[in-house]
mmCIF file of C-alpha atoms and ligand atoms in Angstrom:
data_model
loop_
_atom_site.group_PDB
_atom_site.id
_atom_site.type_symbol
_atom_site.label_atom_id
_atom_site.label_comp_id
_atom_site.label_asym_id
_atom_site.label_seq_id
_atom_site.Cartn_x
_atom_site.Cartn_y
_atom_site.Cartn_z
ATOM 1 C CA MET S 1479 -2.856 -5.970 21.108
ATOM 2 C CA ASN S 1480 -3.373 -2.197 21.224
ATOM 3 C CA VAL S 1481 -2.286 -1.199 17.733
ATOM 4 C CA LEU S 1482 -1.737 2.351 16.552
ATOM 5 C CA VAL S 1483 -2.493 2.525 12.836
ATOM 6 C CA VAL S 1484 -1.072 5.716 11.377
ATOM 7 C CA GLY S 1485 -2.684 6.457 8.035
ATOM 8 C CA GLY S 1486 -5.554 4.242 9.184
ATOM 9 C CA ALA S 1487 -8.149 6.297 7.290
ATOM 10 C CA GLY S 1488 -6.404 5.675 3.968
ATOM 11 C CA TYR S 1489 -6.880 2.884 1.471
ATOM 12 C CA ILE S 1490 -4.685 0.069 2.800
ATOM 13 C CA GLY S 1491 -4.707 1.310 6.397
ATOM 14 C CA SER S 1492 -8.504 1.288 6.684
ATOM 15 C CA HIS S 1493 -8.699 -2.317 5.478
ATOM 16 C CA CYS S 1494 -6.057 -3.288 8.005
ATOM 17 C CA VAL S 1495 -7.910 -1.507 10.822
ATOM 18 C CA ARG S 1496 -11.008 -3.484 10.036
ATOM 19 C CA GLN S 1497 -9.129 -6.789 10.012
ATOM 20 C CA LEU S 1498 -7.361 -5.974 13.270
ATOM 21 C CA ALA S 1499 -10.722 -5.366 14.926
ATOM 22 C CA GLN S 1500 -12.148 -8.567 13.433
ATOM 23 C CA ALA S 1501 -9.146 -10.512 14.760
ATOM 24 C CA GLY S 1502 -9.837 -9.254 18.300
ATOM 25 C CA HIS S 1503 -7.157 -6.552 18.482
ATOM 26 C CA ARG S 1504 -7.776 -2.926 19.450
ATOM 27 C CA PRO S 1505 -6.869 -0.561 16.607
ATOM 28 C CA VAL S 1506 -6.458 3.163 17.256
ATOM 29 C CA VAL S 1507 -6.170 5.407 14.206
ATOM 30 C CA VAL S 1508 -4.033 8.477 13.608
ATOM 31 C CA ASP S 1509 -4.529 10.264 10.302
ATOM 32 C CA ASN S 1510 -3.930 13.859 9.254
ATOM 33 C CA MET S 1511 -6.950 13.516 6.919
ATOM 34 C CA VAL S 1512 -5.089 14.921 3.900
ATOM 35 C CA TYR S 1513 -5.921 11.806 1.890
ATOM 36 C CA GLY S 1514 -7.781 9.843 4.572
ATOM 37 C CA HIS S 1515 -11.559 9.467 4.844
ATOM 38 C CA ARG S 1516 -13.453 9.563 8.131
ATOM 39 C CA ALA S 1517 -16.076 7.232 6.672
ATOM 40 C CA ALA S 1518 -13.402 4.596 6.048
ATOM 41 C CA VAL S 1519 -13.064 4.054 9.797
ATOM 42 C CA ALA S 1520 -15.875 2.523 11.861
ATOM 43 C CA PRO S 1521 -17.289 5.072 14.352
ATOM 44 C CA GLU S 1522 -16.403 2.979 17.405
ATOM 45 C CA ILE S 1523 -12.684 3.083 16.569
ATOM 46 C CA PRO S 1524 -10.725 5.981 18.129
ATOM 47 C CA LEU S 1525 -9.508 8.344 15.414
ATOM 48 C CA TYR S 1526 -7.019 11.146 16.120
ATOM 49 C CA ASP S 1527 -6.496 13.893 13.569
ATOM 50 C CA ALA S 1528 -2.764 14.448 14.129
ATOM 51 C CA GLN S 1529 0.555 14.752 12.321
ATOM 52 C CA ILE S 1530 2.968 11.867 12.799
ATOM 53 C CA GLY S 1531 5.827 14.379 12.780
ATOM 54 C CA ASP S 1532 4.386 16.021 15.917
ATOM 55 C CA GLU S 1533 6.298 14.084 18.559
ATOM 56 C CA SER S 1534 4.493 15.473 21.587
ATOM 57 C CA ALA S 1535 1.070 14.729 20.073
ATOM 58 C CA MET S 1536 2.223 11.219 19.170
ATOM 59 C CA ARG S 1537 3.699 10.601 22.629
ATOM 60 C CA ALA S 1538 0.404 11.636 24.225
ATOM 61 C CA ILE S 1539 -1.552 9.197 22.045
ATOM 62 C CA LEU S 1540 0.951 6.340 22.456
ATOM 63 C CA GLU S 1541 0.792 6.703 26.230
ATOM 64 C CA SER S 1542 -2.908 7.334 26.771
ATOM 65 C CA GLU S 1543 -3.923 4.478 24.447
ATOM 66 C CA LYS S 1544 -1.284 2.101 25.886
ATOM 67 C CA ILE S 1545 -0.019 1.267 22.417
ATOM 68 C CA GLU S 1546 2.032 -1.906 21.948
ATOM 69 C CA VAL S 1547 2.570 -1.945 18.161
ATOM 70 C CA VAL S 1548 2.621 0.822 15.552
ATOM 71 C CA MET S 1549 1.631 0.177 11.933
ATOM 72 C CA HIS S 1550 2.660 2.949 9.593
ATOM 73 C CA PHE S 1551 0.645 3.510 6.394
ATOM 74 C CA ALA S 1552 0.836 7.308 6.321
ATOM 75 C CA ALA S 1553 2.706 8.320 3.181
ATOM 76 C CA TYR S 1554 2.364 10.175 -0.078
ATOM 77 C CA ALA S 1555 2.453 7.680 -2.934
ATOM 78 C CA TYR S 1556 2.197 9.518 -6.244
ATOM 79 C CA VAL S 1557 5.301 8.513 -8.150
ATOM 80 C CA GLY S 1558 5.014 11.384 -10.681
ATOM 81 C CA GLU S 1559 4.531 14.002 -7.950
ATOM 82 C CA SER S 1560 7.561 12.640 -6.109
ATOM 83 C CA VAL S 1561 9.644 13.476 -9.179
ATOM 84 C CA SER S 1562 8.298 17.032 -9.489
ATOM 85 C CA ASP S 1563 8.201 17.785 -5.722
ATOM 86 C CA PRO S 1564 10.768 15.482 -4.080
ATOM 87 C CA LEU S 1565 11.103 17.475 -0.833
ATOM 88 C CA LYS S 1566 7.417 16.959 -0.090
ATOM 89 C CA TYR S 1567 8.175 13.225 -0.147
ATOM 90 C CA TYR S 1568 11.432 13.402 1.798
ATOM 91 C CA PHE S 1569 9.767 15.387 4.591
ATOM 92 C CA ASN S 1570 6.484 13.503 4.747
ATOM 93 C CA ASN S 1571 7.601 9.943 4.039
ATOM 94 C CA SER S 1572 11.062 9.911 5.605
ATOM 95 C CA VAL S 1573 11.556 12.771 8.086
ATOM 96 C CA ALA S 1574 8.082 12.489 9.651
ATOM 97 C CA THR S 1575 8.661 8.749 10.090
ATOM 98 C CA TYR S 1576 11.870 9.435 12.055
ATOM 99 C CA HIS S 1577 9.884 11.704 14.398
ATOM 100 C CA LEU S 1578 7.306 8.970 14.839
ATOM 101 C CA LEU S 1579 10.034 6.429 15.621
ATOM 102 C CA ARG S 1580 11.601 8.740 18.209
ATOM 103 C CA ALA S 1581 8.229 9.311 19.888
ATOM 104 C CA MET S 1582 7.732 5.528 19.971
ATOM 105 C CA LEU S 1583 11.128 4.851 21.527
ATOM 106 C CA ASP S 1584 10.537 7.642 24.086
ATOM 107 C CA CYS S 1585 7.381 5.816 25.122
ATOM 108 C CA GLY S 1586 8.998 2.362 25.106
ATOM 109 C CA VAL S 1587 6.972 1.135 22.106
ATOM 110 C CA LYS S 1588 9.288 -1.222 20.257
ATOM 111 C CA LYS S 1589 7.225 -3.007 17.639
ATOM 112 C CA PHE S 1590 6.797 -1.443 14.226
ATOM 113 C CA VAL S 1591 5.240 -2.487 10.932
ATOM 114 C CA PHE S 1592 6.260 -0.353 7.977
ATOM 115 C CA SER S 1593 4.555 -0.032 4.577
ATOM 116 C CA SER S 1594 7.340 -0.223 2.048
ATOM 117 C CA THR S 1595 6.959 -0.796 -1.669
ATOM 118 C CA CYS S 1596 8.189 -2.670 -4.699
ATOM 119 C CA ALA S 1597 9.154 0.797 -5.969
ATOM 120 C CA THR S 1598 12.285 0.416 -3.803
ATOM 121 C CA TYR S 1599 13.605 -2.112 -6.347
ATOM 122 C CA GLY S 1600 13.513 0.080 -9.455
ATOM 123 C CA ASP S 1601 13.948 -1.517 -12.846
ATOM 124 C CA VAL S 1602 14.893 -5.148 -12.162
ATOM 125 C CA GLU S 1603 14.367 -8.586 -13.617
ATOM 126 C CA PRO S 1604 11.280 -10.277 -12.060
ATOM 127 C CA PRO S 1605 10.260 -12.347 -10.221
ATOM 128 C CA ILE S 1606 11.574 -10.146 -7.443
ATOM 129 C CA VAL S 1607 12.901 -11.683 -4.230
ATOM 130 C CA GLU S 1608 13.803 -9.760 -1.080
ATOM 131 C CA GLU S 1609 17.519 -9.989 -1.926
ATOM 132 C CA THR S 1610 17.033 -8.396 -5.354
ATOM 133 C CA PRO S 1611 19.170 -5.222 -5.286
ATOM 134 C CA GLN S 1612 17.172 -2.089 -4.477
ATOM 135 C CA ASN S 1613 17.850 0.845 -6.800
ATOM 136 C CA PRO S 1614 14.725 3.020 -6.838
ATOM 137 C CA ILE S 1615 14.148 5.060 -9.972
ATOM 138 C CA ASN S 1616 11.978 7.739 -8.336
ATOM 139 C CA PRO S 1617 12.028 9.778 -5.100
ATOM 140 C CA TYR S 1618 8.944 7.957 -3.771
ATOM 141 C CA GLY S 1619 10.789 4.629 -3.809
ATOM 142 C CA GLN S 1620 13.911 6.306 -2.421
ATOM 143 C CA THR S 1621 12.071 7.760 0.596
ATOM 144 C CA LYS S 1622 10.734 4.314 1.470
ATOM 145 C CA LEU S 1623 14.177 2.760 1.045
ATOM 146 C CA ASP S 1624 15.700 5.469 3.253
ATOM 147 C CA VAL S 1625 13.335 4.473 6.053
ATOM 148 C CA GLU S 1626 14.186 0.787 5.538
ATOM 149 C CA HIS S 1627 17.872 1.669 5.972
ATOM 150 C CA ALA S 1628 17.176 3.747 9.082
ATOM 151 C CA LEU S 1629 15.186 0.886 10.585
ATOM 152 C CA ARG S 1630 18.104 -1.511 10.016
ATOM 153 C CA ASN S 1631 20.261 0.770 12.186
ATOM 154 C CA ILE S 1632 17.654 1.621 14.804
ATOM 155 C CA ALA S 1633 16.602 -1.982 15.485
ATOM 156 C CA PRO S 1634 19.851 -3.254 17.040
ATOM 157 C CA ALA S 1635 20.598 0.059 18.785
ATOM 158 C CA HIS S 1636 17.241 0.252 20.585
ATOM 159 C CA GLY S 1637 15.846 -3.279 20.543
ATOM 160 C CA LEU S 1638 13.148 -2.176 18.093
ATOM 161 C CA SER S 1639 11.633 -5.090 16.184
ATOM 162 C CA PHE S 1640 10.150 -4.261 12.811
ATOM 163 C CA ALA S 1641 8.714 -5.720 9.638
ATOM 164 C CA ALA S 1642 8.925 -3.794 6.365
ATOM 165 C CA PHE S 1643 6.389 -5.039 3.847
ATOM 166 C CA ARG S 1644 7.171 -4.291 0.230
ATOM 167 C CA TYR S 1645 3.763 -4.094 -1.393
ATOM 168 C CA PHE S 1646 3.231 -4.718 -5.068
ATOM 169 C CA ASN S 1647 0.114 -3.141 -6.663
ATOM 170 C CA ALA S 1648 -2.544 -2.915 -3.953
ATOM 171 C CA ALA S 1649 -6.005 -3.462 -5.444
ATOM 172 C CA GLY S 1650 -9.554 -4.564 -4.642
ATOM 173 C CA ALA S 1651 -11.870 -3.706 -1.779
ATOM 174 C CA ALA S 1652 -13.516 -5.272 1.262
ATOM 175 C CA GLU S 1653 -15.756 -8.241 0.316
ATOM 176 C CA ASP S 1654 -18.902 -6.498 1.549
ATOM 177 C CA GLY S 1655 -18.221 -3.422 -0.623
ATOM 178 C CA SER S 1656 -18.366 -1.015 2.319
ATOM 179 C CA ILE S 1657 -14.810 0.337 2.147
ATOM 180 C CA GLY S 1658 -12.524 0.612 -0.858
ATOM 181 C CA GLU S 1659 -10.179 2.716 -2.942
ATOM 182 C CA ASP S 1660 -10.800 6.478 -3.118
ATOM 183 C CA HIS S 1661 -7.837 8.605 -4.178
ATOM 184 C CA ASN S 1662 -8.016 12.231 -5.206
ATOM 185 C CA PRO S 1663 -6.634 12.540 -7.810
ATOM 186 C CA GLU S 1664 -7.062 8.944 -8.923
ATOM 187 C CA THR S 1665 -4.172 7.627 -10.997
ATOM 188 C CA HIS S 1666 -4.477 3.873 -10.472
ATOM 189 C CA LEU S 1667 -5.410 1.630 -13.322
ATOM 190 C CA ILE S 1668 -8.381 -0.362 -12.004
ATOM 191 C CA PRO S 1669 -10.553 2.552 -10.754
ATOM 192 C CA LEU S 1670 -9.801 4.480 -13.934
ATOM 193 C CA VAL S 1671 -10.862 1.507 -16.067
ATOM 194 C CA PHE S 1672 -14.183 1.418 -14.162
ATOM 195 C CA ASP S 1673 -14.650 5.106 -14.938
ATOM 196 C CA ALA S 1674 -14.075 4.365 -18.635
ATOM 197 C CA ALA S 1675 -16.519 1.434 -18.520
ATOM 198 C CA THR S 1676 -19.224 3.575 -16.913
ATOM 199 C CA SER S 1677 -18.610 6.572 -19.223
ATOM 200 C CA LYS S 1678 -17.435 8.740 -16.335
ATOM 201 C CA ARG S 1679 -14.391 9.269 -18.496
ATOM 202 C CA GLU S 1680 -14.177 8.925 -22.259
ATOM 203 C CA ASN S 1681 -11.665 6.096 -22.346
ATOM 204 C CA ILE S 1682 -8.723 4.481 -20.633
ATOM 205 C CA GLN S 1683 -5.334 5.391 -21.962
ATOM 206 C CA ILE S 1684 -2.979 2.438 -22.284
ATOM 207 C CA PHE S 1685 0.477 3.757 -21.465
ATOM 208 C CA GLY S 1686 2.794 1.874 -23.802
ATOM 209 C CA THR S 1687 2.020 -1.027 -26.110
ATOM 210 C CA ASP S 1688 5.579 -1.787 -27.220
ATOM 211 C CA TYR S 1689 7.003 -3.272 -24.020
ATOM 212 C CA PRO S 1690 8.881 -6.585 -24.264
ATOM 213 C CA THR S 1691 5.910 -8.406 -22.682
ATOM 214 C CA PRO S 1692 3.486 -10.952 -24.205
ATOM 215 C CA ASP S 1693 0.878 -8.336 -25.251
ATOM 216 C CA GLY S 1694 3.171 -5.294 -25.306
ATOM 217 C CA THR S 1695 1.702 -3.674 -22.152
ATOM 218 C CA CYS S 1696 3.225 -3.462 -18.667
ATOM 219 C CA LEU S 1697 3.020 -6.407 -16.304
ATOM 220 C CA ARG S 1698 2.162 -5.764 -12.656
ATOM 221 C CA ASP S 1699 1.382 -7.887 -9.611
ATOM 222 C CA TYR S 1700 -2.080 -6.848 -8.346
ATOM 223 C CA VAL S 1701 -2.493 -7.962 -4.741
ATOM 224 C CA HIS S 1702 -5.741 -7.719 -2.812
ATOM 225 C CA VAL S 1703 -5.791 -5.144 -0.032
ATOM 226 C CA ASP S 1704 -7.229 -7.713 2.415
ATOM 227 C CA ASP S 1705 -4.419 -10.142 1.566
ATOM 228 C CA LEU S 1706 -1.958 -7.335 2.343
ATOM 229 C CA SER S 1707 -3.728 -6.635 5.638
ATOM 230 C CA ARG S 1708 -3.601 -10.263 6.752
ATOM 231 C CA ALA S 1709 0.201 -10.264 6.525
ATOM 232 C CA HIS S 1710 0.330 -7.369 9.017
ATOM 233 C CA ILE S 1711 -1.425 -9.448 11.626
ATOM 234 C CA ALA S 1712 0.441 -12.665 10.780
ATOM 235 C CA VAL S 1713 3.762 -10.959 11.596
ATOM 236 C CA PHE S 1714 2.909 -10.167 15.239
ATOM 237 C CA GLU S 1715 4.556 -13.303 16.581
ATOM 238 C CA GLN S 1716 7.860 -12.536 14.828
ATOM 239 C CA LEU S 1717 7.865 -9.082 16.398
ATOM 240 C CA ASN S 1718 8.197 -10.621 19.864
ATOM 241 C CA GLN S 1719 11.907 -11.077 19.147
ATOM 242 C CA PRO S 1720 13.639 -7.808 20.220
ATOM 243 C CA GLY S 1721 15.746 -6.388 17.399
ATOM 244 C CA ALA S 1722 14.006 -8.487 14.705
ATOM 245 C CA ALA S 1723 14.565 -6.854 11.286
ATOM 246 C CA LEU S 1724 12.193 -8.402 8.781
ATOM 247 C CA PHE S 1725 11.593 -7.659 5.106
ATOM 248 C CA TYR S 1726 8.858 -9.273 3.039
ATOM 249 C CA ASN S 1727 7.566 -8.921 -0.490
ATOM 250 C CA LEU S 1728 3.779 -8.989 -0.615
ATOM 251 C CA GLY S 1729 2.467 -9.901 -4.034
ATOM 252 C CA THR S 1730 0.592 -12.785 -5.601
ATOM 253 C CA GLY S 1731 3.425 -13.621 -8.001
ATOM 254 C CA THR S 1732 0.929 -13.488 -10.887
ATOM 255 C CA PRO S 1733 1.983 -11.043 -13.613
ATOM 256 C CA THR S 1734 -1.023 -9.288 -15.180
ATOM 257 C CA SER S 1735 -0.839 -6.944 -18.157
ATOM 258 C CA VAL S 1736 -2.740 -3.677 -18.593
ATOM 259 C CA ARG S 1737 -4.795 -5.312 -21.348
ATOM 260 C CA GLU S 1738 -5.613 -8.242 -19.045
ATOM 261 C CA VAL S 1739 -6.846 -5.826 -16.371
ATOM 262 C CA ILE S 1740 -9.108 -4.149 -18.946
ATOM 263 C CA ALA S 1741 -10.402 -7.550 -20.113
ATOM 264 C CA ALA S 1742 -11.113 -8.546 -16.485
ATOM 265 C CA VAL S 1743 -13.107 -5.332 -15.964
ATOM 266 C CA GLU S 1744 -15.118 -5.990 -19.147
ATOM 267 C CA GLN S 1745 -15.807 -9.530 -17.984
ATOM 268 C CA VAL S 1746 -16.836 -8.570 -14.436
ATOM 269 C CA THR S 1747 -18.934 -5.513 -15.369
ATOM 270 C CA GLY S 1748 -20.325 -6.800 -18.651
ATOM 271 C CA MET S 1749 -19.453 -3.358 -20.068
ATOM 272 C CA LYS S 1750 -17.236 -2.378 -22.969
ATOM 273 C CA VAL S 1751 -14.142 -0.337 -22.075
ATOM 274 C CA PRO S 1752 -13.069 2.197 -24.726
ATOM 275 C CA THR S 1753 -9.272 2.309 -24.943
ATOM 276 C CA VAL S 1754 -6.701 4.634 -26.507
ATOM 277 C CA GLU S 1755 -3.110 3.564 -27.041
ATOM 278 C CA LYS S 1756 -0.582 6.109 -25.765
ATOM 279 C CA PRO S 1757 3.192 6.286 -25.485
ATOM 280 C CA ARG S 1758 4.929 4.826 -22.449
ATOM 281 C CA ARG S 1759 4.528 6.686 -19.135
ATOM 282 C CA ALA S 1760 7.850 7.959 -17.779
ATOM 283 C CA GLY S 1761 9.274 5.828 -14.970
ATOM 284 C CA ASP S 1762 7.203 2.678 -15.630
ATOM 285 C CA PRO S 1763 9.291 -0.511 -15.491
ATOM 286 C CA PRO S 1764 8.032 -3.124 -18.029
ATOM 287 C CA ALA S 1765 7.388 -5.868 -15.478
ATOM 288 C CA LEU S 1766 7.141 -5.961 -11.671
ATOM 289 C CA TYR S 1767 5.993 -9.089 -9.904
ATOM 290 C CA ALA S 1768 6.912 -10.738 -6.664
ATOM 291 C CA ASP S 1769 8.299 -13.954 -5.415
ATOM 292 C CA ALA S 1770 6.574 -13.928 -2.022
ATOM 293 C CA THR S 1771 7.825 -17.336 -0.885
ATOM 294 C CA LYS S 1772 9.440 -15.792 2.196
ATOM 295 C CA ALA S 1773 6.172 -14.344 3.548
ATOM 296 C CA LYS S 1774 4.376 -17.596 2.790
ATOM 297 C CA THR S 1775 6.997 -19.755 4.508
ATOM 298 C CA GLU S 1776 7.841 -17.590 7.513
ATOM 299 C CA LEU S 1777 4.443 -16.016 8.224
ATOM 300 C CA GLY S 1778 2.164 -18.720 6.850
ATOM 301 C CA TRP S 1779 0.766 -15.944 4.636
ATOM 302 C CA LYS S 1780 -1.883 -17.253 2.249
ATOM 303 C CA VAL S 1781 -3.061 -15.308 -0.771
ATOM 304 C CA GLN S 1782 -6.835 -15.597 -1.017
ATOM 305 C CA TYR S 1783 -7.051 -13.662 -4.293
ATOM 306 C CA PRO S 1784 -4.314 -15.056 -6.565
ATOM 307 C CA THR S 1785 -5.758 -13.767 -9.852
ATOM 308 C CA ILE S 1786 -7.115 -10.505 -11.230
ATOM 309 C CA GLY S 1787 -10.767 -11.584 -11.819
ATOM 310 C CA PRO S 1788 -11.834 -11.948 -8.160
ATOM 311 C CA ILE S 1789 -9.815 -8.860 -7.188
ATOM 312 C CA VAL S 1790 -11.682 -6.796 -9.788
ATOM 313 C CA GLU S 1791 -14.997 -8.272 -8.574
ATOM 314 C CA THR S 1792 -14.466 -6.863 -5.078
ATOM 315 C CA ALA S 1793 -13.311 -3.505 -6.488
ATOM 316 C CA TRP S 1794 -16.407 -3.376 -8.728
ATOM 317 C CA LYS S 1795 -18.758 -4.045 -5.820
ATOM 318 C CA TRP S 1796 -17.283 -1.015 -4.021
ATOM 319 C CA HIS S 1797 -17.203 1.145 -7.151
ATOM 320 C CA LYS S 1798 -20.804 0.354 -8.107
ATOM 321 C CA SER S 1799 -22.140 1.340 -4.695
ATOM 322 C CA HIS S 1800 -19.729 4.312 -4.311
ATOM 323 C CA PRO S 1801 -19.247 5.805 -7.800
ATOM 324 C CA ASN S 1802 -17.848 8.964 -6.188
ATOM 325 C CA GLY S 1803 -15.920 7.142 -3.469
ATOM 326 C CA TYR S 1804 -16.695 8.163 0.108
ATOM 327 C CA GLY S 1805 -18.434 11.273 -1.210
ATOM 328 C CA SER S 1806 -21.137 9.099 -2.809
HETATM 329 N N1 UFG J 2805 -1.725 2.540 -16.585
HETATM 330 C C1 UFG J 2805 -2.272 2.797 -17.831
HETATM 331 N N2 UFG J 2805 -3.214 3.789 -17.908
HETATM 332 C C2 UFG J 2805 -3.617 4.513 -16.833
HETATM 333 C C3 UFG J 2805 -3.059 4.241 -15.569
HETATM 334 C C4 UFG J 2805 -2.105 3.248 -15.480
HETATM 335 O O1 UFG J 2805 -1.926 2.178 -18.818
HETATM 336 O O2 UFG J 2805 -4.468 5.417 -17.009
HETATM 337 C C5 UFG J 2805 -0.748 1.462 -16.463
HETATM 338 C C6 UFG J 2805 0.592 1.939 -15.921
HETATM 339 O O3 UFG J 2805 1.394 2.391 -16.980
HETATM 340 C C7 UFG J 2805 1.120 0.668 -15.265
HETATM 341 C C8 UFG J 2805 -0.145 -0.033 -14.773
HETATM 342 O O4 UFG J 2805 -1.218 0.540 -15.523
HETATM 343 O O5 UFG J 2805 1.721 -0.146 -16.210
HETATM 344 C C9 UFG J 2805 -0.411 0.167 -13.304
HETATM 345 O O6 UFG J 2805 -0.367 1.546 -13.023
HETATM 346 P P1 UFG J 2805 -0.836 2.177 -11.632
HETATM 347 O O7 UFG J 2805 -0.687 3.649 -11.788
HETATM 348 O O8 UFG J 2805 -2.149 1.630 -11.248
HETATM 349 O O9 UFG J 2805 0.218 1.614 -10.598
HETATM 350 P P2 UFG J 2805 1.794 1.722 -10.618
HETATM 351 O O10 UFG J 2805 2.309 0.368 -10.986
HETATM 352 O O11 UFG J 2805 2.314 2.841 -11.400
HETATM 353 O O12 UFG J 2805 2.061 2.166 -9.125
HETATM 354 C C10 UFG J 2805 1.893 1.310 -8.055
HETATM 355 C C11 UFG J 2805 1.595 2.095 -6.788
HETATM 356 C C12 UFG J 2805 2.757 2.951 -6.420
HETATM 357 C C13 UFG J 2805 3.994 2.129 -6.352
HETATM 358 C C14 UFG J 2805 4.179 1.406 -7.660
HETATM 359 C C15 UFG J 2805 5.369 0.520 -7.658
HETATM 360 O O13 UFG J 2805 0.461 2.883 -6.998
HETATM 361 O O14 UFG J 2805 2.515 3.545 -5.179
HETATM 362 O O15 UFG J 2805 3.059 0.595 -7.908
HETATM 363 O O16 UFG J 2805 5.633 0.169 -8.976
HETATM 364 F F1 UFG J 2805 5.077 2.898 -6.145
#
């Protein structure tokens, strides 16, 4: 398949591009390079520096590259920033996506894979199934849910078939350590814990130790970025059904606490991680983990990294060789 990967120079997108190529597909990348990294995309893969909201630019690429499927990873994903600057998120994550969808339909491209998030659920009782009511507690989650709703309407009207994947906490890096996570600013737990272990920062702050969880810290479902990517390829067959509207949770189902993540980093690196206990971070639900039975049953999706240890091992391999990310 000729697959347009928008946001293909970002963290999850770049891992998916690599897997598409390995599976014999032909990925083409579009990225506006705000958060993307050129070095995350192999040089032989076409990379267009374009805005997904620019319909004429997107139509030109869709047509000249004979695109059959679009995978959409291009979004802002800082929950805190979405609260302080919601319009940035509404325009980039929702409005720009509607332009992309219109360009696709103009060109007769009717297969779409959308990166959604567990943040669409809000504060709910886990394990989370796809039918769990979605009540996002921040604008980031709302913008993703808005697109899900739009897709539900667009699919039957235009014969668009789509899959919306609700990711839990994406983590880890490619096995060979050549591509990985590089956000600026970095806010995610695992890379920050590495920085504390290697004295790049003084310590890791633990946000909240009084949650109603076994060790008092938040529980999350860390899912390997290559496991996420595999689901995107496994769904191709389902997209052959015009009008298919598919929603899947992608998580391991294993709840892992902040303290367990820190312990896994200490174990994998052999280094001590200095910690400081802090109050809860605004907007953090106590526990978010998936029931991903639907993806496993319908897509034959298999999680190759079900626990935090091996996920951290891959992330460490990347971090060790790229202490300053792609700028290393
Ligand atoms: N945490 C700390 N200290 C830190 C950073 C994080 O204790 O310095 C804690 C957080 O409070 C949370 C856990 O580590 O309990 C994970 O935090 P991350 O920031 O790594 O990830 P989030 O769960 O906040 O966010 C992720 C994605 C978002 C997505 C969200 C859905 O990054 O894009 O999951 O819940 F919206």
